[in-house]
mmCIF file of C-alpha atoms and ligand atoms in Angstrom:
data_model
loop_
_atom_site.group_PDB
_atom_site.id
_atom_site.type_symbol
_atom_site.label_atom_id
_atom_site.label_comp_id
_atom_site.label_asym_id
_atom_site.label_seq_id
_atom_site.Cartn_x
_atom_site.Cartn_y
_atom_site.Cartn_z
ATOM 1 C CA UNK A 915 -10.206 -178.190 53.869
ATOM 2 C CA UNK A 916 -7.617 -175.413 53.916
ATOM 3 C CA UNK A 917 -7.902 -172.544 56.363
ATOM 4 C CA UNK A 918 -5.858 -169.360 55.885
ATOM 5 C CA UNK A 919 -4.395 -167.558 58.873
ATOM 6 C CA UNK A 920 -5.416 -164.006 57.948
ATOM 7 C CA UNK A 921 -6.904 -162.160 54.998
ATOM 8 C CA UNK A 922 -7.852 -158.524 54.507
ATOM 9 C CA UNK A 923 -11.486 -157.840 53.680
ATOM 10 C CA UNK A 924 -11.611 -155.611 50.609
ATOM 11 C CA UNK A 925 -14.609 -155.374 48.288
ATOM 12 C CA UNK A 926 -15.809 -153.735 45.091
ATOM 13 C CA UNK A 927 -16.582 -150.522 46.948
ATOM 14 C CA UNK A 928 -12.944 -150.091 47.995
ATOM 15 C CA UNK A 929 -11.940 -150.647 44.365
ATOM 16 C CA UNK A 930 -14.559 -148.118 43.244
ATOM 17 C CA UNK A 931 -13.421 -145.508 45.784
ATOM 18 C CA UNK A 932 -9.803 -145.938 44.636
ATOM 19 C CA UNK A 933 -10.872 -145.840 40.959
ATOM 20 C CA UNK A 934 -12.857 -142.628 41.442
ATOM 21 C CA UNK A 935 -9.908 -141.014 43.202
ATOM 22 C CA UNK A 936 -7.467 -141.975 40.457
ATOM 23 C CA UNK A 937 -9.723 -140.316 37.879
ATOM 24 C CA UNK A 938 -9.707 -137.009 39.777
ATOM 25 C CA UNK A 939 -5.921 -136.949 39.099
ATOM 26 C CA UNK A 940 -5.275 -135.909 42.705
ATOM 27 C CA UNK A 941 -3.444 -139.012 43.834
ATOM 28 C CA UNK A 942 -1.114 -138.039 46.658
ATOM 29 C CA UNK A 943 -2.062 -136.401 49.972
ATOM 30 C CA UNK A 944 -5.055 -134.165 49.255
ATOM 31 C CA UNK A 945 -8.819 -133.985 49.813
ATOM 32 C CA UNK A 946 -9.292 -137.727 50.431
ATOM 33 C CA UNK A 947 -6.569 -137.784 53.075
ATOM 34 C CA UNK A 948 -8.263 -134.850 54.797
ATOM 35 C CA UNK A 949 -11.657 -136.566 54.645
ATOM 36 C CA UNK A 950 -10.199 -139.792 56.024
ATOM 37 C CA UNK A 951 -8.546 -137.870 58.870
ATOM 38 C CA UNK A 952 -11.766 -136.082 59.771
ATOM 39 C CA UNK A 953 -13.770 -139.303 59.755
ATOM 40 C CA UNK A 954 -11.097 -141.111 61.718
ATOM 41 C CA UNK A 955 -11.020 -138.390 64.381
ATOM 42 C CA UNK A 956 -14.791 -138.544 64.594
ATOM 43 C CA UNK A 957 -14.786 -142.344 64.940
ATOM 44 C CA UNK A 958 -12.157 -142.386 67.664
ATOM 45 C CA UNK A 959 -13.412 -139.292 69.486
ATOM 46 C CA UNK A 960 -10.026 -137.604 69.177
ATOM 47 C CA UNK A 961 -9.835 -133.900 68.310
ATOM 48 C CA UNK A 962 -7.318 -134.332 65.463
ATOM 49 C CA UNK A 963 -5.919 -137.045 63.228
ATOM 50 C CA UNK A 964 -2.886 -137.072 60.931
ATOM 51 C CA UNK A 965 -2.597 -139.737 58.221
ATOM 52 C CA UNK A 966 0.878 -141.089 57.456
ATOM 53 C CA UNK A 967 2.495 -143.843 55.398
ATOM 54 C CA UNK A 968 2.352 -146.553 58.101
ATOM 55 C CA UNK A 969 2.299 -147.030 61.869
ATOM 56 C CA UNK A 970 6.086 -147.180 62.102
ATOM 57 C CA UNK A 971 6.397 -143.662 60.668
ATOM 58 C CA UNK A 972 3.500 -142.610 62.939
ATOM 59 C CA UNK A 973 5.489 -143.854 65.935
ATOM 60 C CA UNK A 974 8.644 -142.125 64.693
ATOM 61 C CA UNK A 975 6.830 -138.772 64.453
ATOM 62 C CA UNK A 976 5.227 -139.370 67.860
ATOM 63 C CA UNK A 977 8.718 -139.785 69.361
ATOM 64 C CA UNK A 978 9.886 -136.521 67.776
ATOM 65 C CA UNK A 979 6.807 -134.564 68.854
ATOM 66 C CA UNK A 980 7.124 -135.950 72.390
ATOM 67 C CA UNK A 981 10.658 -134.539 72.410
ATOM 68 C CA UNK A 982 12.433 -137.874 72.833
ATOM 69 C CA UNK A 983 16.146 -137.524 72.070
ATOM 70 C CA UNK A 984 19.476 -139.331 72.189
ATOM 71 C CA UNK A 985 20.292 -140.406 75.735
ATOM 72 C CA UNK A 986 16.644 -140.667 76.798
ATOM 73 C CA UNK A 987 14.973 -143.891 77.863
ATOM 74 C CA UNK A 988 11.511 -145.006 76.802
ATOM 75 C CA UNK A 989 9.825 -147.907 78.571
ATOM 76 C CA UNK A 990 7.930 -150.346 76.332
ATOM 77 C CA UNK A 991 7.088 -154.050 76.222
ATOM 78 C CA UNK A 992 9.456 -156.521 74.555
ATOM 79 C CA UNK A 993 6.410 -158.587 73.653
ATOM 80 C CA UNK A 994 5.391 -156.517 70.635
ATOM 81 C CA UNK A 995 6.085 -156.086 66.979
ATOM 82 C CA UNK A 996 9.686 -154.908 66.486
ATOM 83 C CA UNK A 997 8.596 -151.477 65.144
ATOM 84 C CA UNK A 998 7.544 -150.559 68.703
ATOM 85 C CA UNK A 999 11.185 -150.480 69.789
ATOM 86 C CA UNK A 1000 12.711 -149.473 66.455
ATOM 87 C CA UNK A 1001 10.947 -146.090 66.574
ATOM 88 C CA UNK A 1002 12.636 -145.360 69.912
ATOM 89 C CA UNK A 1003 16.011 -146.091 68.337
ATOM 90 C CA UNK A 1004 15.269 -143.866 65.312
ATOM 91 C CA UNK A 1005 15.548 -140.823 67.607
ATOM 92 C CA UNK A 1006 18.674 -142.197 69.295
ATOM 93 C CA UNK A 1007 16.918 -143.116 72.543
ATOM 94 C CA UNK A 1008 17.076 -146.456 74.381
ATOM 95 C CA UNK A 1009 14.130 -148.820 74.782
ATOM 96 C CA UNK A 1010 13.794 -150.238 78.299
ATOM 97 C CA UNK A 1011 11.795 -153.435 78.138
ATOM 98 C CA UNK A 1012 9.112 -154.113 80.716
ATOM 99 C CA UNK A 1013 7.230 -157.285 81.577
ATOM 100 C CA UNK A 1014 3.669 -158.051 80.449
ATOM 101 C CA UNK A 1015 0.618 -159.321 82.331
ATOM 102 C CA UNK A 1016 -1.678 -162.269 81.692
ATOM 103 C CA UNK A 1017 -3.448 -160.222 78.981
ATOM 104 C CA UNK A 1018 -0.164 -159.791 77.009
ATOM 105 C CA UNK A 1019 -0.099 -156.092 77.897
ATOM 106 C CA UNK A 1020 2.658 -154.122 79.611
ATOM 107 C CA UNK A 1021 2.606 -154.394 83.414
ATOM 108 C CA UNK A 1022 2.287 -151.027 85.259
ATOM 109 C CA UNK A 1023 4.201 -152.309 88.295
ATOM 110 C CA UNK A 1024 7.181 -153.385 86.236
ATOM 111 C CA UNK A 1025 7.084 -150.039 84.424
ATOM 112 C CA UNK A 1026 7.363 -148.211 87.769
ATOM 113 C CA UNK A 1027 10.296 -150.435 88.732
ATOM 114 C CA UNK A 1028 12.097 -149.503 85.511
ATOM 115 C CA UNK A 1029 11.810 -145.715 85.729
ATOM 116 C CA UNK A 1030 15.213 -143.973 85.993
ATOM 117 C CA UNK A 1031 16.219 -140.285 85.830
ATOM 118 C CA UNK A 1032 16.669 -140.802 82.060
ATOM 119 C CA UNK A 1033 13.131 -142.046 81.466
ATOM 120 C CA UNK A 1034 11.158 -139.624 79.271
ATOM 121 C CA UNK A 1035 8.163 -141.606 78.067
ATOM 122 C CA UNK A 1036 6.153 -144.796 78.341
ATOM 123 C CA UNK A 1037 5.145 -146.428 75.068
ATOM 124 C CA UNK A 1038 2.227 -148.740 75.777
ATOM 125 C CA UNK A 1039 0.944 -151.250 73.236
ATOM 126 C CA UNK A 1040 -2.669 -152.411 72.996
ATOM 127 C CA UNK A 1041 -1.551 -155.896 72.108
ATOM 128 C CA UNK A 1042 -3.667 -157.682 69.501
ATOM 129 C CA UNK A 1043 -6.267 -154.955 70.069
ATOM 130 C CA UNK A 1044 -6.649 -155.554 73.818
ATOM 131 C CA UNK A 1045 -6.461 -152.157 75.544
ATOM 132 C CA UNK A 1046 -3.721 -151.745 78.128
ATOM 133 C CA UNK A 1047 -4.835 -150.141 81.393
ATOM 134 C CA UNK A 1048 -4.465 -146.561 80.127
ATOM 135 C CA UNK A 1049 -5.547 -144.854 83.374
ATOM 136 C CA UNK A 1050 -2.853 -146.670 85.349
ATOM 137 C CA UNK A 1051 -0.216 -145.411 82.921
ATOM 138 C CA UNK A 1052 -1.632 -141.875 82.907
ATOM 139 C CA UNK A 1053 -1.244 -141.782 86.683
ATOM 140 C CA UNK A 1054 2.350 -143.041 86.475
ATOM 141 C CA UNK A 1055 3.138 -140.447 83.804
ATOM 142 C CA UNK A 1056 1.681 -137.619 85.897
ATOM 143 C CA UNK A 1057 3.586 -138.687 89.005
ATOM 144 C CA UNK A 1058 6.915 -139.034 87.212
ATOM 145 C CA UNK A 1059 6.503 -136.261 84.590
ATOM 146 C CA UNK A 1060 6.645 -138.644 81.632
ATOM 147 C CA UNK A 1061 4.993 -138.587 78.221
ATOM 148 C CA UNK A 1062 2.494 -141.295 77.350
ATOM 149 C CA UNK A 1063 2.498 -142.667 73.799
ATOM 150 C CA UNK A 1064 0.108 -145.392 72.615
ATOM 151 C CA UNK A 1065 0.997 -147.971 69.982
ATOM 152 C CA UNK A 1066 -2.560 -148.730 68.886
ATOM 153 C CA UNK A 1067 -1.526 -150.484 65.654
ATOM 154 C CA UNK A 1068 -4.097 -153.251 66.257
ATOM 155 C CA UNK A 1069 -6.641 -151.222 68.199
ATOM 156 C CA UNK A 1070 -8.818 -149.296 65.753
ATOM 157 C CA UNK A 1071 -12.270 -150.208 67.050
ATOM 158 C CA UNK A 1072 -11.081 -151.117 70.549
ATOM 159 C CA UNK A 1073 -12.355 -149.135 73.503
ATOM 160 C CA UNK A 1074 -11.246 -148.548 77.050
ATOM 161 C CA UNK A 1075 -13.843 -147.929 79.794
ATOM 162 C CA UNK A 1076 -16.492 -147.300 77.146
ATOM 163 C CA UNK A 1077 -14.515 -144.827 75.030
ATOM 164 C CA UNK A 1078 -12.730 -145.600 71.762
ATOM 165 C CA UNK A 1079 -8.943 -145.911 71.696
ATOM 166 C CA UNK A 1080 -7.543 -142.726 70.148
ATOM 167 C CA UNK A 1081 -9.005 -140.118 72.482
ATOM 168 C CA UNK A 1082 -7.385 -141.068 75.800
ATOM 169 C CA UNK A 1083 -3.975 -139.474 75.373
ATOM 170 C CA UNK A 1084 -2.040 -137.082 73.151
ATOM 171 C CA UNK A 1085 -0.138 -139.387 70.792
ATOM 172 C CA UNK A 1086 -1.940 -142.513 69.621
ATOM 173 C CA UNK A 1087 -0.597 -144.406 66.589
ATOM 174 C CA UNK A 1088 -2.625 -146.754 64.358
ATOM 175 C CA UNK A 1089 -1.738 -149.144 61.517
ATOM 176 C CA UNK A 1090 -3.606 -149.997 58.318
ATOM 177 C CA UNK A 1091 -1.354 -152.881 57.286
ATOM 178 C CA UNK A 1092 -3.423 -155.782 55.836
ATOM 179 C CA UNK A 1093 -2.911 -157.798 59.043
ATOM 180 C CA UNK A 1094 -4.665 -155.132 61.120
ATOM 181 C CA UNK A 1095 -8.379 -154.424 61.562
ATOM 182 C CA UNK A 1096 -8.799 -152.047 58.611
ATOM 183 C CA UNK A 1097 -6.351 -151.662 55.740
ATOM 184 C CA UNK A 1098 -5.187 -149.174 53.136
ATOM 185 C CA UNK A 1099 -2.496 -151.526 51.801
ATOM 186 C CA UNK A 1100 -0.026 -149.791 54.049
ATOM 187 C CA UNK A 1101 -0.922 -146.776 56.112
ATOM 188 C CA UNK A 1102 -1.015 -145.197 59.524
ATOM 189 C CA UNK A 1103 -2.697 -142.502 61.609
ATOM 190 C CA UNK A 1104 -1.814 -140.448 64.671
ATOM 191 C CA UNK A 1105 -4.587 -139.019 66.809
ATOM 192 C CA UNK A 1106 -4.140 -136.244 69.339
ATOM 193 C CA UNK A 1107 -6.172 -133.755 71.327
ATOM 194 C CA UNK A 1108 -3.450 -131.114 71.257
ATOM 195 C CA UNK A 1109 -3.569 -128.495 68.460
ATOM 196 C CA UNK A 1110 0.189 -127.842 68.721
ATOM 197 C CA UNK A 1111 0.979 -131.553 68.272
ATOM 198 C CA UNK A 1112 -1.440 -131.782 65.357
ATOM 199 C CA UNK A 1113 0.161 -128.824 63.607
ATOM 200 C CA UNK A 1114 3.688 -130.132 64.042
ATOM 201 C CA UNK A 1115 2.774 -133.672 62.921
ATOM 202 C CA UNK A 1116 1.274 -132.298 59.714
ATOM 203 C CA UNK A 1117 4.423 -130.279 59.018
ATOM 204 C CA UNK A 1118 6.848 -133.106 59.831
ATOM 205 C CA UNK A 1119 5.110 -135.659 57.610
ATOM 206 C CA UNK A 1120 5.667 -133.559 54.512
ATOM 207 C CA UNK A 1121 9.272 -132.443 54.516
ATOM 208 C CA UNK A 1122 8.812 -129.788 57.206
ATOM 209 C CA UNK A 1123 6.808 -127.690 54.750
ATOM 210 C CA UNK A 1124 4.804 -124.786 56.197
ATOM 211 C CA UNK A 1125 1.871 -125.013 53.746
ATOM 212 C CA UNK A 1126 0.524 -128.192 52.213
ATOM 213 C CA UNK A 1127 0.134 -128.761 48.457
ATOM 214 C CA UNK A 1128 -3.604 -128.467 48.582
ATOM 215 C CA UNK A 1129 -3.640 -125.131 50.419
ATOM 216 C CA UNK A 1130 -1.155 -123.788 47.892
ATOM 217 C CA UNK A 1131 -3.177 -125.144 44.993
ATOM 218 C CA UNK A 1132 -6.422 -123.650 46.246
ATOM 219 C CA UNK A 1133 -5.042 -120.280 47.329
ATOM 220 C CA UNK A 1134 -6.379 -117.252 45.480
ATOM 221 C CA UNK A 1135 -3.060 -115.481 45.739
ATOM 222 C CA UNK A 1136 0.418 -116.794 45.148
ATOM 223 C CA UNK A 1137 1.846 -118.423 48.286
ATOM 224 C CA UNK A 1138 5.307 -119.814 48.862
ATOM 225 C CA UNK A 1139 6.196 -122.493 51.336
ATOM 226 C CA UNK A 1140 8.892 -122.381 53.995
ATOM 227 C CA UNK A 1141 10.799 -125.321 55.405
ATOM 228 C CA UNK A 1142 10.874 -124.753 59.145
ATOM 229 C CA UNK A 1143 12.691 -127.895 60.243
ATOM 230 C CA UNK A 1144 14.061 -131.132 58.830
ATOM 231 C CA UNK A 1145 10.988 -133.154 58.029
ATOM 232 C CA UNK A 1146 10.179 -136.431 56.315
ATOM 233 C CA UNK A 1147 8.111 -137.727 53.459
ATOM 234 C CA UNK A 1148 5.689 -139.857 55.470
ATOM 235 C CA UNK A 1149 2.602 -138.984 53.429
ATOM 236 C CA UNK A 1150 -0.366 -141.208 52.727
ATOM 237 C CA UNK A 1151 -1.742 -141.083 49.175
ATOM 238 C CA UNK A 1152 -5.313 -140.060 48.351
ATOM 239 C CA UNK A 1153 -5.798 -143.470 46.687
ATOM 240 C CA UNK A 1154 -5.046 -145.172 50.005
ATOM 241 C CA UNK A 1155 -7.197 -142.715 51.952
ATOM 242 C CA UNK A 1156 -10.154 -143.443 49.645
ATOM 243 C CA UNK A 1157 -9.821 -147.141 50.479
ATOM 244 C CA UNK A 1158 -9.486 -146.246 54.165
ATOM 245 C CA UNK A 1159 -12.734 -144.255 54.100
ATOM 246 C CA UNK A 1160 -14.627 -147.330 52.876
ATOM 247 C CA UNK A 1161 -12.860 -149.577 55.393
ATOM 248 C CA UNK A 1162 -13.841 -147.191 58.187
ATOM 249 C CA UNK A 1163 -17.472 -147.423 57.049
ATOM 250 C CA UNK A 1164 -17.203 -151.178 57.524
ATOM 251 C CA UNK A 1165 -15.432 -151.018 60.879
ATOM 252 C CA UNK A 1166 -18.428 -151.722 63.140
ATOM 253 C CA UNK A 1167 -19.320 -154.741 61.054
ATOM 254 C CA UNK A 1168 -15.700 -155.934 61.066
ATOM 255 C CA UNK A 1169 -15.651 -155.799 64.861
ATOM 256 C CA UNK A 1170 -18.968 -157.682 65.084
ATOM 257 C CA UNK A 1171 -17.623 -160.389 62.792
ATOM 258 C CA UNK A 1172 -14.418 -160.762 64.787
ATOM 259 C CA UNK A 1173 -16.373 -161.007 68.026
ATOM 260 C CA UNK A 1174 -18.634 -163.631 66.478
ATOM 261 C CA UNK A 1175 -15.568 -165.639 65.460
ATOM 262 C CA UNK A 1176 -14.147 -165.358 68.985
ATOM 263 C CA UNK A 1177 -17.476 -166.551 70.376
ATOM 264 C CA UNK A 1178 -17.427 -169.609 68.139
ATOM 265 C CA UNK A 1179 -13.880 -170.400 69.188
ATOM 266 C CA UNK A 1180 -14.858 -170.076 72.819
ATOM 267 C CA UNK A 1181 -17.841 -172.398 72.438
ATOM 268 C CA UNK A 1182 -15.658 -175.040 70.794
ATOM 269 C CA UNK A 1183 -12.459 -174.741 72.808
ATOM 270 C CA UNK A 1184 -13.634 -173.749 76.273
ATOM 271 C CA UNK A 1185 -13.696 -177.281 77.661
ATOM 272 C CA UNK A 1186 -10.156 -178.222 76.686
ATOM 273 C CA UNK A 1187 -8.067 -178.467 79.850
ATOM 274 C CA UNK A 1188 -4.864 -176.411 80.144
ATOM 275 C CA UNK A 1189 -5.818 -174.248 77.161
ATOM 276 C CA UNK A 1190 -6.300 -170.589 78.039
ATOM 277 C CA UNK A 1191 -8.459 -168.516 75.709
ATOM 278 C CA UNK A 1192 -8.285 -164.705 75.494
ATOM 279 C CA UNK A 1193 -10.353 -162.863 78.054
ATOM 280 C CA UNK A 1194 -12.702 -160.074 77.140
ATOM 281 C CA UNK A 1195 -14.856 -157.539 78.940
ATOM 282 C CA UNK A 1196 -16.585 -154.262 78.160
ATOM 283 C CA UNK A 1197 -13.997 -152.098 79.960
ATOM 284 C CA UNK A 1198 -11.244 -153.652 77.878
ATOM 285 C CA UNK A 1199 -13.086 -153.997 74.589
ATOM 286 C CA UNK A 1200 -10.818 -155.690 72.066
ATOM 287 C CA UNK A 1201 -10.834 -155.941 68.277
ATOM 288 C CA UNK A 1202 -9.481 -159.522 68.321
ATOM 289 C CA UNK A 1203 -6.921 -158.393 65.757
ATOM 290 C CA UNK A 1204 -5.337 -161.765 66.581
ATOM 291 C CA UNK A 1205 -6.773 -164.719 68.495
ATOM 292 C CA UNK A 1206 -4.078 -166.033 70.796
ATOM 293 C CA UNK A 1207 -4.435 -169.191 72.885
ATOM 294 C CA UNK A 1208 -2.019 -170.216 75.623
ATOM 295 C CA UNK A 1209 -0.894 -173.829 76.110
ATOM 296 C CA UNK A 1210 -0.490 -174.065 79.847
ATOM 297 C CA UNK A 1211 1.397 -176.590 81.959
ATOM 298 C CA UNK A 1212 -0.240 -179.981 81.449
ATOM 299 C CA UNK A 1213 -1.275 -179.366 77.841
ATOM 300 C CA UNK A 1214 -0.431 -182.658 76.105
ATOM 301 C CA UNK A 1215 1.485 -181.465 73.061
ATOM 302 C CA UNK A 1216 4.276 -178.948 72.559
ATOM 303 C CA UNK A 1217 3.470 -175.721 70.821
ATOM 304 C CA UNK A 1218 5.543 -176.218 67.667
ATOM 305 C CA UNK A 1219 4.384 -179.843 67.316
ATOM 306 C CA UNK A 1220 0.785 -178.653 67.510
ATOM 307 C CA UNK A 1221 1.415 -175.996 64.873
ATOM 308 C CA UNK A 1222 3.029 -178.592 62.618
ATOM 309 C CA UNK A 1223 0.146 -181.039 63.072
ATOM 310 C CA UNK A 1224 -2.384 -178.305 62.241
ATOM 311 C CA UNK A 1225 -0.319 -177.262 59.239
ATOM 312 C CA UNK A 1226 -0.329 -180.855 57.928
ATOM 313 C CA UNK A 1227 -4.125 -180.740 58.040
ATOM 314 C CA UNK A 1228 -4.306 -177.490 56.066
ATOM 315 C CA UNK A 1229 -4.624 -175.040 58.948
ATOM 316 C CA UNK A 1230 -2.305 -172.039 59.035
ATOM 317 C CA UNK A 1231 -1.360 -170.673 62.469
ATOM 318 C CA UNK A 1232 1.401 -168.429 63.796
ATOM 319 C CA UNK A 1233 3.529 -168.668 66.905
ATOM 320 C CA UNK A 1234 2.807 -166.181 69.674
ATOM 321 C CA UNK A 1235 4.344 -162.724 69.537
ATOM 322 C CA UNK A 1236 8.136 -162.991 69.551
ATOM 323 C CA UNK A 1237 10.149 -160.839 71.936
ATOM 324 C CA UNK A 1238 11.994 -157.833 70.566
ATOM 325 C CA UNK A 1239 15.032 -158.115 72.837
ATOM 326 C CA UNK A 1240 15.721 -161.618 71.499
ATOM 327 C CA UNK A 1241 15.916 -160.523 67.865
ATOM 328 C CA UNK A 1242 19.368 -160.365 66.280
ATOM 329 C CA UNK A 1243 19.230 -156.552 65.987
ATOM 330 C CA UNK A 1244 18.747 -156.304 69.776
ATOM 331 C CA UNK A 1245 20.265 -159.499 71.229
ATOM 332 C CA UNK A 1246 23.736 -158.271 71.994
ATOM 333 C CA UNK A 1247 22.863 -154.940 73.565
ATOM 334 C CA UNK A 1248 19.980 -156.406 75.553
ATOM 335 C CA UNK A 1249 21.516 -159.742 76.565
ATOM 336 C CA UNK A 1250 21.025 -159.040 80.261
ATOM 337 C CA UNK A 1251 17.280 -158.407 79.939
ATOM 338 C CA UNK A 1252 15.231 -161.003 81.854
ATOM 339 C CA UNK A 1253 11.494 -161.134 81.208
ATOM 340 C CA UNK A 1254 10.413 -164.624 82.288
ATOM 341 C CA UNK A 1255 6.679 -164.059 81.974
ATOM 342 C CA UNK A 1256 6.984 -162.538 78.492
ATOM 343 C CA UNK A 1257 9.140 -165.514 77.479
ATOM 344 C CA UNK A 1258 6.601 -167.950 78.843
ATOM 345 C CA UNK A 1259 3.700 -166.305 76.988
ATOM 346 C CA UNK A 1260 5.712 -165.996 73.793
ATOM 347 C CA UNK A 1261 6.855 -169.631 73.802
ATOM 348 C CA UNK A 1262 3.569 -171.193 74.878
ATOM 349 C CA UNK A 1263 1.069 -169.302 72.750
ATOM 350 C CA UNK A 1264 -0.281 -169.845 69.271
ATOM 351 C CA UNK A 1265 -2.368 -167.573 67.083
ATOM 352 C CA UNK A 1266 -5.349 -169.261 65.424
ATOM 353 C CA UNK A 1267 -6.913 -168.120 62.132
ATOM 354 C CA UNK A 1268 -8.831 -164.870 62.643
ATOM 355 C CA UNK A 1269 -10.199 -162.601 59.942
ATOM 356 C CA UNK A 1270 -13.462 -161.257 58.567
ATOM 357 C CA UNK A 1271 -14.880 -163.867 56.213
ATOM 358 C CA UNK A 1272 -13.811 -166.920 58.204
ATOM 359 C CA UNK A 1273 -16.863 -169.206 58.237
ATOM 360 C CA UNK A 1274 -18.354 -171.138 61.117
ATOM 361 C CA UNK A 1275 -17.593 -174.368 59.204
ATOM 362 C CA UNK A 1276 -13.931 -173.378 58.953
ATOM 363 C CA UNK A 1277 -13.750 -172.589 62.652
ATOM 364 C CA UNK A 1278 -15.388 -175.912 63.435
ATOM 365 C CA UNK A 1279 -12.788 -177.649 61.295
ATOM 366 C CA UNK A 1280 -9.958 -175.850 63.120
ATOM 367 C CA UNK A 1281 -11.399 -176.738 66.525
ATOM 368 C CA UNK A 1282 -12.256 -180.347 65.679
ATOM 369 C CA UNK A 1283 -8.814 -180.877 64.203
ATOM 370 C CA UNK A 1284 -7.201 -179.430 67.299
ATOM 371 C CA UNK A 1285 -9.255 -181.757 69.508
ATOM 372 C CA UNK A 1286 -8.397 -184.772 67.339
ATOM 373 C CA UNK A 1287 -4.694 -183.997 67.559
ATOM 374 C CA UNK A 1288 -4.873 -183.862 71.327
ATOM 375 C CA UNK A 1289 -6.898 -187.064 71.559
ATOM 376 C CA UNK A 1290 -4.330 -189.094 69.666
ATOM 377 C CA UNK A 1291 -1.899 -188.446 72.493
ATOM 378 C CA UNK A 1292 -2.220 -191.472 74.794
ATOM 379 C CA UNK A 1293 -1.505 -189.796 78.104
ATOM 380 C CA UNK A 1294 -4.350 -187.384 77.525
ATOM 381 C CA UNK A 1295 -7.293 -189.461 76.312
HETATM 382 C C1 PLP B 1243 1.879 -153.882 62.948
HETATM 383 C C2 PLP B 1243 2.415 -153.205 64.115
HETATM 384 C C3 PLP B 1243 3.276 -152.099 63.984
HETATM 385 C C4 PLP B 1243 3.786 -151.627 62.647
HETATM 386 O O1 PLP B 1243 2.777 -151.166 61.806
HETATM 387 P P1 PLP B 1243 3.110 -150.779 60.284
HETATM 388 O O2 PLP B 1243 1.897 -150.049 59.825
HETATM 389 O O3 PLP B 1243 3.319 -152.071 59.557
HETATM 390 O O4 PLP B 1243 4.323 -149.928 60.284
HETATM 391 C C5 PLP B 1243 3.705 -151.472 65.139
HETATM 392 N N1 PLP B 1243 3.329 -151.898 66.345
HETATM 393 C C6 PLP B 1243 2.513 -152.950 66.522
HETATM 394 C C7 PLP B 1243 2.114 -153.374 67.883
HETATM 395 C C8 PLP B 1243 2.047 -153.653 65.404
HETATM 396 O O5 PLP B 1243 1.252 -154.713 65.587
#
């Protein structure tokens, strides 16, 4: 048996939605993008949503709208995808890396310890879909007059204290890359409750243009656009948005399927000593965008050896999230950064196959294989 690590779930309906859109001949940002934004805002409970080309461009615009500039510091975790920190550097600011907790999410206490007079914002990440403790960070931001930005790339469908991620703060960025919970090929979204932010985001994503193509097209009278500031082309296409609309319709089912998979894993792997499974509760409702297990002290086989053994038996896994400050692009400047707990979690964790469409038989094969590998190690059996 061969088990893939991740796969997007795309069906005939997505193809049909894209097909129908292509035949309208409106293929770039237009009515489908607007419909997707409205439905996305509704689903997340946010007042407004702005679709963009991916989550990295969403984060870049969030930095600009939050007023982050050269010389400023933004606190974020090092245990995240590299785009989290790259977007801070795009505006000339400096990422300040904070430690994470047991749940792989940024630690509020370490954030407080890292605030300086240059700190302007905290960029929290809902890692693998697990919500960070948003209220704790809101309090810190109020006390220290900082902006809160959420990297919710993996968290469409997650909720915090009973309310969906997307409505809790003023700049929340989502990803629709195929590795995330819903996909448009590539794509991103920013939700906000502030009308001024919404307006500026929609101008910045299309070259700083004062009126969008559709408004101009539909206007009864002749209207000319102005370019109010230096903007970007970070648009989503209507073809992508059409796919996104269908994916959003499937979201509840996707989340159910992922939770079912996590339940199966838990039933099979719970008894293995020194193996820590992800935690989950209703206040921190996760999407299980990834399923990460931690090999604790006493676990009988090293992480990479386990991955290799699984690979030899047809099972694809990934190492835990690598740390940004250890990447070549960051290494030199951030050589003095010490984040022992992040390092421990990064080095000792492994991501198991997790996607919609993974069968119970496949999960059983993964779990049985893992148990067999452990049992062949003499000191353990
Ligand atoms: C995937 C991911 C991103 C980047 O998303 P793109 O849509 O690929 O640009 C940013 N942050 C986190 C935490 C991610 O997981």
